[in-house]
mmCIF file of N, CA and C in Angstrom:
data_model
loop_
_atom_site.group_PDB
_atom_site.id
_atom_site.type_symbol
_atom_site.label_atom_id
_atom_site.label_comp_id
_atom_site.label_asym_id
_atom_site.label_seq_id
_atom_site.Cartn_x
_atom_site.Cartn_y
_atom_site.Cartn_z
ATOM 1 N N MET A 147 0.857 -1.180 0.000
ATOM 2 C CA MET A 147 0.000 0.000 0.000
ATOM 3 C C MET A 147 0.899 1.237 0.000
ATOM 4 N N SER A 148 0.530 2.211 -0.798
ATOM 5 C CA SER A 148 1.332 3.437 -0.860
ATOM 6 C C SER A 148 0.999 4.360 0.294
ATOM 7 N N LYS A 149 1.960 5.238 0.611
ATOM 8 C CA LYS A 149 1.755 6.214 1.684
ATOM 9 C C LYS A 149 0.548 7.089 1.388
ATOM 10 N N GLU A 150 0.416 7.485 0.107
ATOM 11 C CA GLU A 150 -0.670 8.388 -0.265
ATOM 12 C C GLU A 150 -2.035 7.759 0.005
ATOM 13 N N SER A 151 -2.185 6.465 -0.278
ATOM 14 C CA SER A 151 -3.494 5.854 -0.067
ATOM 15 C C SER A 151 -3.823 5.765 1.421
ATOM 16 N N LEU A 152 -2.818 5.548 2.272
ATOM 17 C CA LEU A 152 -3.051 5.527 3.710
ATOM 18 C C LEU A 152 -3.475 6.913 4.190
ATOM 19 N N VAL A 153 -2.742 7.932 3.762
ATOM 20 C CA VAL A 153 -3.086 9.308 4.144
ATOM 21 C C VAL A 153 -4.480 9.655 3.624
ATOM 22 N N SER A 154 -4.758 9.308 2.387
ATOM 23 C CA SER A 154 -6.079 9.589 1.810
ATOM 24 C C SER A 154 -7.187 8.918 2.610
ATOM 25 N N SER A 155 -6.951 7.672 3.014
ATOM 26 C CA SER A 155 -7.955 6.958 3.810
ATOM 27 C C SER A 155 -8.182 7.638 5.154
ATOM 28 N N PHE A 156 -7.091 8.036 5.820
ATOM 29 C CA PHE A 156 -7.229 8.733 7.099
ATOM 30 C C PHE A 156 -7.988 10.050 6.925
ATOM 31 N N VAL A 157 -7.576 10.828 5.945
ATOM 32 C CA VAL A 157 -8.188 12.141 5.725
ATOM 33 C C VAL A 157 -9.661 11.989 5.369
ATOM 34 N N ALA A 158 -9.977 11.083 4.468
ATOM 35 C CA ALA A 158 -11.372 10.893 4.053
ATOM 36 C C ALA A 158 -12.238 10.392 5.199
ATOM 37 N N THR A 159 -11.707 9.442 5.967
ATOM 38 C CA THR A 159 -12.472 8.887 7.085
ATOM 39 C C THR A 159 -12.681 9.934 8.179
ATOM 40 N N ALA A 160 -11.608 10.650 8.522
ATOM 41 C CA ALA A 160 -11.727 11.688 9.554
ATOM 42 C C ALA A 160 -12.697 12.783 9.108
ATOM 43 N N GLY A 161 -12.615 13.171 7.855
ATOM 44 C CA GLY A 161 -13.517 14.207 7.343
ATOM 45 C C GLY A 161 -14.973 13.767 7.378
ATOM 46 N N MET A 162 -15.233 12.545 6.963
ATOM 47 C CA MET A 162 -16.603 12.029 6.978
ATOM 48 C C MET A 162 -17.119 11.923 8.412
ATOM 49 N N HIS A 163 -16.272 11.439 9.315
ATOM 50 C CA HIS A 163 -16.680 11.317 10.719
ATOM 51 C C HIS A 163 -17.010 12.705 11.289
ATOM 52 N N ARG A 164 -16.177 13.684 10.977
ATOM 53 C CA ARG A 164 -16.406 15.052 11.458
ATOM 54 C C ARG A 164 -17.732 15.608 10.913
ATOM 55 N N ARG A 165 -18.000 15.386 9.627
ATOM 56 C CA ARG A 165 -19.256 15.870 9.034
ATOM 57 C C ARG A 165 -20.467 15.206 9.682
ATOM 58 N N ARG A 166 -20.397 13.883 9.858
ATOM 59 C CA ARG A 166 -21.514 13.166 10.474
ATOM 60 C C ARG A 166 -21.705 13.616 11.924
ATOM 61 N N ALA A 167 -20.599 13.804 12.648
ATOM 62 C CA ALA A 167 -20.697 14.257 14.042
ATOM 63 C C ALA A 167 -21.336 15.640 14.099
ATOM 64 N N ARG A 168 -20.872 16.556 13.252
ATOM 65 C CA ARG A 168 -21.450 17.907 13.244
ATOM 66 C C ARG A 168 -22.948 17.867 12.971
ATOM 67 N N ALA A 169 -23.357 17.028 12.015
ATOM 68 C CA ALA A 169 -24.780 16.930 11.685
ATOM 69 C C ALA A 169 -25.583 16.431 12.879
ATOM 70 N N HIS A 170 -25.099 15.381 13.519
ATOM 71 C CA HIS A 170 -25.810 14.840 14.690
ATOM 72 C C HIS A 170 -25.825 15.847 15.840
ATOM 73 N N PHE A 171 -24.689 16.488 16.103
ATOM 74 C CA PHE A 171 -24.635 17.446 17.205
ATOM 75 C C PHE A 171 -25.508 18.670 16.922
ATOM 76 N N ALA A 172 -25.575 19.100 15.676
ATOM 77 C CA ALA A 172 -26.414 20.258 15.320
ATOM 78 C C ALA A 172 -27.883 19.972 15.637
ATOM 79 N N GLU A 173 -28.295 18.726 15.474
ATOM 80 C CA GLU A 173 -29.685 18.342 15.764
ATOM 81 C C GLU A 173 -30.045 18.545 17.231
ATOM 82 N N VAL A 174 -29.050 18.501 18.122
ATOM 83 C CA VAL A 174 -29.306 18.660 19.561
ATOM 84 C C VAL A 174 -28.695 19.960 20.089
ATOM 85 N N ASP A 175 -28.421 20.907 19.183
ATOM 86 C CA ASP A 175 -27.947 22.248 19.521
ATOM 87 C C ASP A 175 -26.602 22.245 20.253
ATOM 88 N N ILE A 176 -25.710 21.368 19.810
ATOM 89 C CA ILE A 176 -24.353 21.335 20.349
ATOM 90 C C ILE A 176 -23.408 21.726 19.225
ATOM 91 N N SER A 177 -22.657 22.798 19.431
ATOM 92 C CA SER A 177 -21.750 23.342 18.417
ATOM 93 C C SER A 177 -20.388 22.665 18.476
ATOM 94 N N PRO A 178 -19.604 22.774 17.377
ATOM 95 C CA PRO A 178 -18.246 22.226 17.407
ATOM 96 C C PRO A 178 -17.466 22.820 18.590
ATOM 97 N N GLY A 179 -16.676 22.003 19.241
ATOM 98 C CA GLY A 179 -15.901 22.439 20.401
ATOM 99 C C GLY A 179 -16.607 22.124 21.713
ATOM 100 N N GLN A 180 -17.929 22.130 21.693
ATOM 101 C CA GLN A 180 -18.672 21.883 22.923
ATOM 102 C C GLN A 180 -18.656 20.429 23.396
ATOM 103 N N PRO A 181 -18.681 19.434 22.493
ATOM 104 C CA PRO A 181 -18.690 18.050 22.989
ATOM 105 C C PRO A 181 -17.496 17.719 23.880
ATOM 106 N N ARG A 182 -16.301 18.151 23.481
ATOM 107 C CA ARG A 182 -15.102 17.873 24.297
ATOM 108 C C ARG A 182 -15.261 18.466 25.692
ATOM 109 N N ILE A 183 -15.771 19.687 25.738
ATOM 110 C CA ILE A 183 -15.936 20.381 27.018
ATOM 111 C C ILE A 183 -16.978 19.670 27.873
ATOM 112 N N LEU A 184 -18.106 19.314 27.271
ATOM 113 C CA LEU A 184 -19.154 18.608 28.005
ATOM 114 C C LEU A 184 -18.643 17.273 28.542
ATOM 115 N N GLU A 185 -17.890 16.550 27.718
ATOM 116 C CA GLU A 185 -17.319 15.268 28.160
ATOM 117 C C GLU A 185 -16.391 15.451 29.351
ATOM 118 N N TYR A 186 -15.526 16.462 29.279
ATOM 119 C CA TYR A 186 -14.581 16.677 30.374
ATOM 120 C C TYR A 186 -15.324 17.069 31.653
ATOM 121 N N LEU A 187 -16.301 17.967 31.510
ATOM 122 C CA LEU A 187 -17.045 18.417 32.686
ATOM 123 C C LEU A 187 -17.884 17.309 33.310
ATOM 124 N N GLU A 188 -18.260 16.323 32.512
ATOM 125 C CA GLU A 188 -19.025 15.205 33.060
ATOM 126 C C GLU A 188 -18.282 14.560 34.230
ATOM 127 N N PHE A 189 -16.964 14.492 34.132
ATOM 128 C CA PHE A 189 -16.167 13.837 35.174
ATOM 129 C C PHE A 189 -15.355 14.822 36.016
ATOM 130 N N HIS A 190 -15.348 16.110 35.615
ATOM 131 C CA HIS A 190 -14.565 17.121 36.333
ATOM 132 C C HIS A 190 -15.382 18.401 36.530
ATOM 133 N N ASP A 191 -16.644 18.242 36.863
ATOM 134 C CA ASP A 191 -17.529 19.394 37.040
ATOM 135 C C ASP A 191 -16.953 20.314 38.110
ATOM 136 N N GLY A 192 -16.920 21.599 37.810
ATOM 137 C CA GLY A 192 -16.385 22.570 38.753
ATOM 138 C C GLY A 192 -14.896 22.810 38.588
ATOM 139 N N CYS A 193 -14.305 22.257 37.525
ATOM 140 C CA CYS A 193 -12.865 22.464 37.323
ATOM 141 C C CYS A 193 -12.596 23.926 36.961
ATOM 142 N N ILE A 194 -11.342 24.307 37.055
ATOM 143 C CA ILE A 194 -10.923 25.664 36.713
ATOM 144 C C ILE A 194 -10.888 25.797 35.186
ATOM 145 N N GLN A 195 -11.300 26.941 34.687
ATOM 146 C CA GLN A 195 -11.356 27.177 33.248
ATOM 147 C C GLN A 195 -10.009 26.905 32.574
ATOM 148 N N ARG A 196 -8.920 27.277 33.205
ATOM 149 C CA ARG A 196 -7.576 27.064 32.654
ATOM 150 C C ARG A 196 -7.303 25.567 32.472
ATOM 151 N N GLU A 197 -7.704 24.752 33.459
ATOM 152 C CA GLU A 197 -7.546 23.291 33.376
ATOM 153 C C GLU A 197 -8.378 22.741 32.219
ATOM 154 N N LEU A 198 -9.580 23.253 32.091
ATOM 155 C CA LEU A 198 -10.479 22.825 31.018
ATOM 156 C C LEU A 198 -9.851 23.101 29.650
ATOM 157 N N ALA A 199 -9.267 24.278 29.486
ATOM 158 C CA ALA A 199 -8.611 24.629 28.227
ATOM 159 C C ALA A 199 -7.464 23.673 27.938
ATOM 160 N N THR A 200 -6.648 23.418 28.935
ATOM 161 C CA THR A 200 -5.500 22.526 28.770
ATOM 162 C C THR A 200 -5.946 21.116 28.412
ATOM 163 N N GLN A 201 -6.893 20.589 29.156
ATOM 164 C CA GLN A 201 -7.340 19.210 28.947
ATOM 165 C C GLN A 201 -8.098 19.022 27.629
ATOM 166 N N CYS A 202 -8.729 20.073 27.147
ATOM 167 C CA CYS A 202 -9.465 19.998 25.875
ATOM 168 C C CYS A 202 -8.627 20.479 24.696
ATOM 169 N N HIS A 203 -7.362 20.811 24.960
ATOM 170 C CA HIS A 203 -6.423 21.262 23.921
ATOM 171 C C HIS A 203 -6.954 22.477 23.160
ATOM 172 N N LEU A 204 -7.442 23.461 23.919
ATOM 173 C CA LEU A 204 -7.959 24.699 23.342
ATOM 174 C C LEU A 204 -7.171 25.883 23.879
ATOM 175 N N GLU A 205 -6.968 26.859 23.026
ATOM 176 C CA GLU A 205 -6.304 28.091 23.432
ATOM 177 C C GLU A 205 -7.227 28.858 24.378
ATOM 178 N N PRO A 206 -6.661 29.667 25.286
ATOM 179 C CA PRO A 206 -7.497 30.430 26.227
ATOM 180 C C PRO A 206 -8.591 31.258 25.534
ATOM 181 N N ALA A 207 -8.262 31.913 24.434
ATOM 182 C CA ALA A 207 -9.265 32.724 23.733
ATOM 183 C C ALA A 207 -10.378 31.845 23.168
ATOM 184 N N SER A 208 -10.010 30.677 22.658
ATOM 185 C CA SER A 208 -11.004 29.768 22.082
ATOM 186 C C SER A 208 -11.928 29.221 23.159
ATOM 187 N N ILE A 209 -11.366 28.820 24.281
ATOM 188 C CA ILE A 209 -12.201 28.262 25.350
ATOM 189 C C ILE A 209 -13.142 29.326 25.890
ATOM 190 N N THR A 210 -12.653 30.559 25.986
ATOM 191 C CA THR A 210 -13.503 31.647 26.469
ATOM 192 C C THR A 210 -14.693 31.840 25.537
ATOM 193 N N SER A 211 -14.442 31.823 24.246
ATOM 194 C CA SER A 211 -15.509 31.995 23.265
ATOM 195 C C SER A 211 -16.532 30.867 23.350
ATOM 196 N N VAL A 212 -16.060 29.617 23.401
ATOM 197 C CA VAL A 212 -16.966 28.472 23.471
ATOM 198 C C VAL A 212 -17.761 28.511 24.771
ATOM 199 N N LEU A 213 -17.095 28.835 25.884
ATOM 200 C CA LEU A 213 -17.788 28.876 27.172
ATOM 201 C C LEU A 213 -18.826 29.990 27.219
ATOM 202 N N CYS A 214 -18.536 31.127 26.588
ATOM 203 C CA CYS A 214 -19.533 32.213 26.536
ATOM 204 C C CYS A 214 -20.795 31.743 25.838
ATOM 205 N N THR A 215 -20.621 31.021 24.724
ATOM 206 C CA THR A 215 -21.775 30.488 23.998
ATOM 207 C C THR A 215 -22.530 29.482 24.854
ATOM 208 N N MET A 216 -21.793 28.606 25.515
ATOM 209 C CA MET A 216 -22.431 27.595 26.354
ATOM 210 C C MET A 216 -23.156 28.228 27.534
ATOM 211 N N GLU A 217 -22.575 29.287 28.071
ATOM 212 C CA GLU A 217 -23.199 29.997 29.184
ATOM 213 C C GLU A 217 -24.489 30.678 28.715
ATOM 214 N N SER A 218 -24.453 31.288 27.538
ATOM 215 C CA SER A 218 -25.650 31.972 27.023
ATOM 216 C C SER A 218 -26.777 30.983 26.709
ATOM 217 N N LYS A 219 -26.404 29.739 26.377
ATOM 218 C CA LYS A 219 -27.410 28.700 26.124
ATOM 219 C C LYS A 219 -27.890 28.044 27.420
ATOM 220 N N GLY A 220 -27.225 28.369 28.533
ATOM 221 C CA GLY A 220 -27.634 27.820 29.823
ATOM 222 C C GLY A 220 -27.060 26.454 30.133
ATOM 223 N N TYR A 221 -25.982 26.051 29.430
ATOM 224 C CA TYR A 221 -25.383 24.733 29.658
ATOM 225 C C TYR A 221 -24.397 24.739 30.814
ATOM 226 N N ILE A 222 -23.775 25.873 31.059
ATOM 227 C CA ILE A 222 -22.775 25.975 32.128
ATOM 228 C C ILE A 222 -22.987 27.261 32.905
ATOM 229 N N ARG A 223 -22.335 27.334 34.058
ATOM 230 C CA ARG A 223 -22.209 28.599 34.790
ATOM 231 C C ARG A 223 -20.767 28.676 35.261
ATOM 232 N N ARG A 224 -20.252 29.902 35.283
ATOM 233 C CA ARG A 224 -18.882 30.114 35.748
ATOM 234 C C ARG A 224 -18.936 30.886 37.048
ATOM 235 N N VAL A 225 -18.084 30.462 37.971
ATOM 236 C CA VAL A 225 -18.052 31.057 39.303
ATOM 237 C C VAL A 225 -16.606 31.421 39.621
ATOM 238 N N GLY A 226 -16.411 32.647 40.085
ATOM 239 C CA GLY A 226 -15.068 33.072 40.470
ATOM 240 C C GLY A 226 -14.536 32.262 41.636
ATOM 241 N N VAL A 227 -13.228 32.086 41.649
ATOM 242 C CA VAL A 227 -12.573 31.343 42.726
ATOM 243 C C VAL A 227 -12.143 32.346 43.794
ATOM 244 N N PRO A 228 -12.608 32.177 45.025
ATOM 245 C CA PRO A 228 -12.203 33.097 46.092
ATOM 246 C C PRO A 228 -10.679 33.137 46.233
ATOM 247 N N GLY A 229 -10.127 34.317 46.297
ATOM 248 C CA GLY A 229 -8.689 34.477 46.468
ATOM 249 C C GLY A 229 -7.901 34.497 45.168
ATOM 250 N N ASP A 230 -8.557 34.256 44.038
ATOM 251 C CA ASP A 230 -7.888 34.293 42.739
ATOM 252 C C ASP A 230 -8.829 34.967 41.747
ATOM 253 N N LYS A 231 -8.641 36.244 41.564
ATOM 254 C CA LYS A 231 -9.557 37.028 40.733
ATOM 255 C C LYS A 231 -9.585 36.599 39.274
ATOM 256 N N ARG A 232 -8.517 35.931 38.804
ATOM 257 C CA ARG A 232 -8.464 35.540 37.397
ATOM 258 C C ARG A 232 -9.045 34.154 37.136
ATOM 259 N N ALA A 233 -9.153 33.319 38.149
ATOM 260 C CA ALA A 233 -9.615 31.938 37.956
ATOM 261 C C ALA A 233 -11.129 31.845 38.066
ATOM 262 N N GLN A 234 -11.695 30.959 37.239
ATOM 263 C CA GLN A 234 -13.129 30.694 37.294
ATOM 264 C C GLN A 234 -13.366 29.190 37.239
ATOM 265 N N GLN A 235 -14.286 28.754 38.084
ATOM 266 C CA GLN A 235 -14.722 27.363 38.027
ATOM 267 C C GLN A 235 -15.841 27.267 36.998
ATOM 268 N N VAL A 236 -15.917 26.131 36.322
ATOM 269 C CA VAL A 236 -16.956 25.905 35.315
ATOM 270 C C VAL A 236 -17.819 24.739 35.799
ATOM 271 N N TRP A 237 -19.120 25.017 35.903
ATOM 272 C CA TRP A 237 -20.072 24.024 36.407
ATOM 273 C C TRP A 237 -21.149 23.761 35.359
ATOM 274 N N LEU A 238 -21.534 22.507 35.221
ATOM 275 C CA LEU A 238 -22.665 22.163 34.362
ATOM 276 C C LEU A 238 -23.962 22.542 35.061
ATOM 277 N N THR A 239 -24.904 23.046 34.297
ATOM 278 C CA THR A 239 -26.250 23.310 34.792
ATOM 279 C C THR A 239 -27.103 22.068 34.503
ATOM 280 N N PRO A 240 -28.331 22.017 34.977
ATOM 281 C CA PRO A 240 -29.198 20.882 34.606
ATOM 282 C C PRO A 240 -29.309 20.726 33.077
ATOM 283 N N SER A 241 -29.402 21.844 32.359
ATOM 284 C CA SER A 241 -29.430 21.760 30.885
ATOM 285 C C SER A 241 -28.123 21.199 30.342
ATOM 286 N N GLY A 242 -27.018 21.565 30.964
ATOM 287 C CA GLY A 242 -25.717 21.043 30.559
ATOM 288 C C GLY A 242 -25.633 19.541 30.753
ATOM 289 N N TRP A 243 -26.176 19.062 31.868
ATOM 290 C CA TRP A 243 -26.182 17.613 32.107
ATOM 291 C C TRP A 243 -27.022 16.904 31.060
ATOM 292 N N GLU A 244 -28.107 17.528 30.621
ATOM 293 C CA GLU A 244 -28.923 16.954 29.536
ATOM 294 C C GLU A 244 -28.108 16.889 28.246
ATOM 295 N N GLN A 245 -27.298 17.917 27.998
ATOM 296 C CA GLN A 245 -26.460 17.929 26.797
ATOM 297 C C GLN A 245 -25.376 16.848 26.872
ATOM 298 N N VAL A 246 -24.891 16.561 28.071
ATOM 299 C CA VAL A 246 -23.936 15.457 28.244
ATOM 300 C C VAL A 246 -24.598 14.155 27.791
ATOM 301 N N LYS A 247 -25.848 13.942 28.190
ATOM 302 C CA LYS A 247 -26.584 12.744 27.762
ATOM 303 C C LYS A 247 -26.741 12.723 26.241
ATOM 304 N N CYS A 248 -27.007 13.887 25.653
ATOM 305 C CA CYS A 248 -27.130 13.979 24.192
ATOM 306 C C CYS A 248 -25.821 13.589 23.516
ATOM 307 N N CYS A 249 -24.696 14.033 24.084
ATOM 308 C CA CYS A 249 -23.380 13.672 23.527
ATOM 309 C C CYS A 249 -23.205 12.161 23.529
ATOM 310 N N THR A 250 -23.560 11.533 24.628
ATOM 311 C CA THR A 250 -23.445 10.081 24.732
ATOM 312 C C THR A 250 -24.282 9.404 23.651
ATOM 313 N N GLU A 251 -25.497 9.907 23.435
ATOM 314 C CA GLU A 251 -26.373 9.340 22.404
ATOM 315 C C GLU A 251 -25.802 9.552 21.008
ATOM 316 N N VAL A 252 -25.252 10.732 20.751
ATOM 317 C CA VAL A 252 -24.656 11.014 19.440
ATOM 318 C C VAL A 252 -23.475 10.090 19.202
ATOM 319 N N TYR A 253 -22.612 9.924 20.192
ATOM 320 C CA TYR A 253 -21.465 9.038 20.028
ATOM 321 C C TYR A 253 -21.921 7.598 19.782
ATOM 322 N N HIS A 254 -22.991 7.199 20.422
ATOM 323 C CA HIS A 254 -23.532 5.858 20.189
ATOM 324 C C HIS A 254 -24.024 5.742 18.741
ATOM 325 N N GLN A 255 -24.751 6.753 18.258
ATOM 326 C CA GLN A 255 -25.226 6.742 16.866
ATOM 327 C C GLN A 255 -24.060 6.677 15.889
ATOM 328 N N LEU A 256 -23.026 7.482 16.141
ATOM 329 C CA LEU A 256 -21.857 7.478 15.259
ATOM 330 C C LEU A 256 -21.176 6.112 15.258
ATOM 331 N N SER A 257 -21.075 5.501 16.418
ATOM 332 C CA SER A 257 -20.469 4.168 16.492
ATOM 333 C C SER A 257 -21.280 3.165 15.689
ATOM 334 N N GLN A 258 -22.596 3.258 15.805
ATOM 335 C CA GLN A 258 -23.460 2.358 15.036
ATOM 336 C C GLN A 258 -23.218 2.537 13.538
ATOM 337 N N GLU A 259 -23.111 3.797 13.088
ATOM 338 C CA GLU A 259 -22.853 4.079 11.670
ATOM 339 C C GLU A 259 -21.487 3.538 11.252
ATOM 340 N N CYS A 260 -20.475 3.835 12.056
ATOM 341 C CA CYS A 260 -19.103 3.447 11.707
ATOM 342 C C CYS A 260 -18.922 1.937 11.661
ATOM 343 N N TYR A 261 -19.536 1.241 12.588
ATOM 344 C CA TYR A 261 -19.299 -0.194 12.727
ATOM 345 C C TYR A 261 -20.370 -1.062 12.074
ATOM 346 N N ALA A 262 -21.240 -0.473 11.277
ATOM 347 C CA ALA A 262 -22.275 -1.273 10.610
ATOM 348 C C ALA A 262 -21.617 -2.392 9.808
ATOM 349 N N GLY A 263 -22.060 -3.625 10.044
ATOM 350 C CA GLY A 263 -21.537 -4.767 9.312
ATOM 351 C C GLY A 263 -20.253 -5.354 9.870
ATOM 352 N N PHE A 264 -19.695 -4.763 10.946
ATOM 353 C CA PHE A 264 -18.465 -5.282 11.556
ATOM 354 C C PHE A 264 -18.823 -6.324 12.612
ATOM 355 N N THR A 265 -17.985 -7.344 12.712
ATOM 356 C CA THR A 265 -18.118 -8.286 13.827
ATOM 357 C C THR A 265 -17.468 -7.640 15.059
ATOM 358 N N ASP A 266 -17.744 -8.198 16.220
ATOM 359 C CA ASP A 266 -17.103 -7.690 17.439
ATOM 360 C C ASP A 266 -15.583 -7.804 17.336
ATOM 361 N N GLU A 267 -15.110 -8.904 16.750
ATOM 362 C CA GLU A 267 -13.669 -9.096 16.590
ATOM 363 C C GLU A 267 -13.074 -8.031 15.663
ATOM 364 N N GLU A 268 -13.761 -7.717 14.579
ATOM 365 C CA GLU A 268 -13.273 -6.686 13.652
ATOM 366 C C GLU A 268 -13.253 -5.310 14.318
ATOM 367 N N LYS A 269 -14.266 -5.026 15.121
ATOM 368 C CA LYS A 269 -14.298 -3.751 15.848
ATOM 369 C C LYS A 269 -13.079 -3.636 16.758
ATOM 370 N N GLN A 270 -12.790 -4.697 17.494
ATOM 371 C CA GLN A 270 -11.657 -4.680 18.417
ATOM 372 C C GLN A 270 -10.341 -4.576 17.655
ATOM 373 N N THR A 271 -10.228 -5.281 16.537
ATOM 374 C CA THR A 271 -9.011 -5.214 15.729
ATOM 375 C C THR A 271 -8.788 -3.799 15.210
ATOM 376 N N LEU A 272 -9.840 -3.175 14.700
ATOM 377 C CA LEU A 272 -9.715 -1.800 14.200
ATOM 378 C C LEU A 272 -9.288 -0.859 15.312
ATOM 379 N N LYS A 273 -9.921 -0.979 16.469
ATOM 380 C CA LYS A 273 -9.552 -0.125 17.604
ATOM 381 C C LYS A 273 -8.091 -0.333 17.984
ATOM 382 N N ASP A 274 -7.664 -1.588 18.057
ATOM 383 C CA ASP A 274 -6.277 -1.887 18.411
ATOM 384 C C ASP A 274 -5.302 -1.295 17.394
ATOM 385 N N LEU A 275 -5.606 -1.429 16.123
ATOM 386 C CA LEU A 275 -4.734 -0.892 15.079
ATOM 387 C C LEU A 275 -4.663 0.635 15.144
ATOM 388 N N LEU A 276 -5.793 1.273 15.338
ATOM 389 C CA LEU A 276 -5.794 2.740 15.441
ATOM 390 C C LEU A 276 -5.044 3.199 16.689
ATOM 391 N N ASP A 277 -5.181 2.463 17.782
ATOM 392 C CA ASP A 277 -4.419 2.791 18.997
ATOM 393 C C ASP A 277 -2.918 2.700 18.733
ATOM 394 N N ARG A 278 -2.509 1.690 17.968
ATOM 395 C CA ARG A 278 -1.092 1.547 17.631
ATOM 396 C C ARG A 278 -0.613 2.690 16.741
ATOM 397 N N VAL A 279 -1.437 3.078 15.764
ATOM 398 C CA VAL A 279 -1.069 4.201 14.889
ATOM 399 C C VAL A 279 -0.895 5.464 15.732
ATOM 400 N N ARG A 280 -1.849 5.721 16.632
ATOM 401 C CA ARG A 280 -1.763 6.909 17.487
ATOM 402 C C ARG A 280 -0.521 6.860 18.370
ATOM 403 N N ALA A 281 -0.229 5.707 18.956
ATOM 404 C CA ALA A 281 0.953 5.559 19.809
ATOM 405 C C ALA A 281 2.233 5.816 19.007
ATOM 406 N N ASN A 282 2.286 5.325 17.785
ATOM 407 C CA ASN A 282 3.453 5.577 16.925
ATOM 408 C C ASN A 282 3.620 7.067 16.664
ATOM 409 N N MET A 283 2.522 7.748 16.379
ATOM 410 C CA MET A 283 2.583 9.181 16.095
ATOM 411 C C MET A 283 2.970 9.968 17.345
ATOM 412 N N GLN A 284 2.463 9.561 18.507
ATOM 413 C CA GLN A 284 2.835 10.229 19.759
ATOM 414 C C GLN A 284 4.320 10.043 20.050
ATOM 415 N N ARG A 285 4.825 8.845 19.787
ATOM 416 C CA ARG A 285 6.244 8.573 20.006
ATOM 417 C C ARG A 285 7.091 9.444 19.078
ATOM 418 N N ALA A 286 6.693 9.551 17.811
ATOM 419 C CA ALA A 286 7.429 10.385 16.856
ATOM 420 C C ALA A 286 7.392 11.848 17.287
ATOM 421 N N GLU A 287 6.266 12.299 17.795
ATOM 422 C CA GLU A 287 6.136 13.680 18.260
ATOM 423 C C GLU A 287 7.058 13.936 19.452
ATOM 424 N N ARG A 288 7.087 13.004 20.401
ATOM 425 C CA ARG A 288 7.982 13.136 21.564
ATOM 426 C C ARG A 288 9.440 13.163 21.123
ATOM 427 N N ASP A 289 9.791 12.281 20.182
ATOM 428 C CA ASP A 289 11.171 12.241 19.682
ATOM 429 C C ASP A 289 11.554 13.572 19.041
ATOM 430 N N GLU A 290 10.652 14.151 18.269
ATOM 431 C CA GLU A 290 10.921 15.452 17.642
ATOM 432 C C GLU A 290 11.115 16.532 18.696
ATOM 433 N N GLU A 291 10.267 16.519 19.733
ATOM 434 C CA GLU A 291 10.389 17.509 20.794
ATOM 435 C C GLU A 291 11.719 17.364 21.536
ATOM 436 N N GLU A 292 12.131 16.124 21.770
ATOM 437 C CA GLU A 292 13.417 15.890 22.445
ATOM 438 C C GLU A 292 14.577 16.396 21.600
ATOM 439 N N HIS A 293 14.516 16.171 20.289
ATOM 440 C CA HIS A 293 15.593 16.613 19.399
ATOM 441 C C HIS A 293 15.652 18.136 19.331
ATOM 442 N N ARG A 294 14.494 18.784 19.382
ATOM 443 C CA ARG A 294 14.471 20.251 19.366
ATOM 444 C C ARG A 294 15.050 20.809 20.658
ATOM 445 N N GLY A 295 14.851 20.083 21.755
ATOM 446 C CA GLY A 295 15.321 20.539 23.056
ATOM 447 C C GLY A 295 16.809 20.338 23.294
ATOM 448 N N GLU A 296 17.473 19.612 22.431
ATOM 449 C CA GLU A 296 18.909 19.317 22.626
ATOM 450 C C GLU A 296 19.758 20.513 22.319
#
């Protein structure tokens, strides 16, 4: 298999998955960027906004913009941290918790679409192979960072 066909397959698959995810999320009024935040808050409700940005791999300006939208929709509330005027905790509201459930349902729908016709063994094999590809890329990224730091 040529390198180009592998790259093409990754790009085409990722693009299709992104389009399908956006369509499903739009149906439940969840904008791009919000699913990651909702997922993180599901297990870290009340975390500091800075932590949320770091864990969701978003720039401070981007997280502020997404959180403002989520706050205006009533999905979250932000509360200042006593003793630290710059820090804010981010909490899910009851509507936000409903959106977390919607995310879970959307991910289930996407999985059903992606794995249609796959056996359980094929699903596990695909997951294992993709995990290996990701691990290889992470290792290459770390190696590059180490070489830059020398």
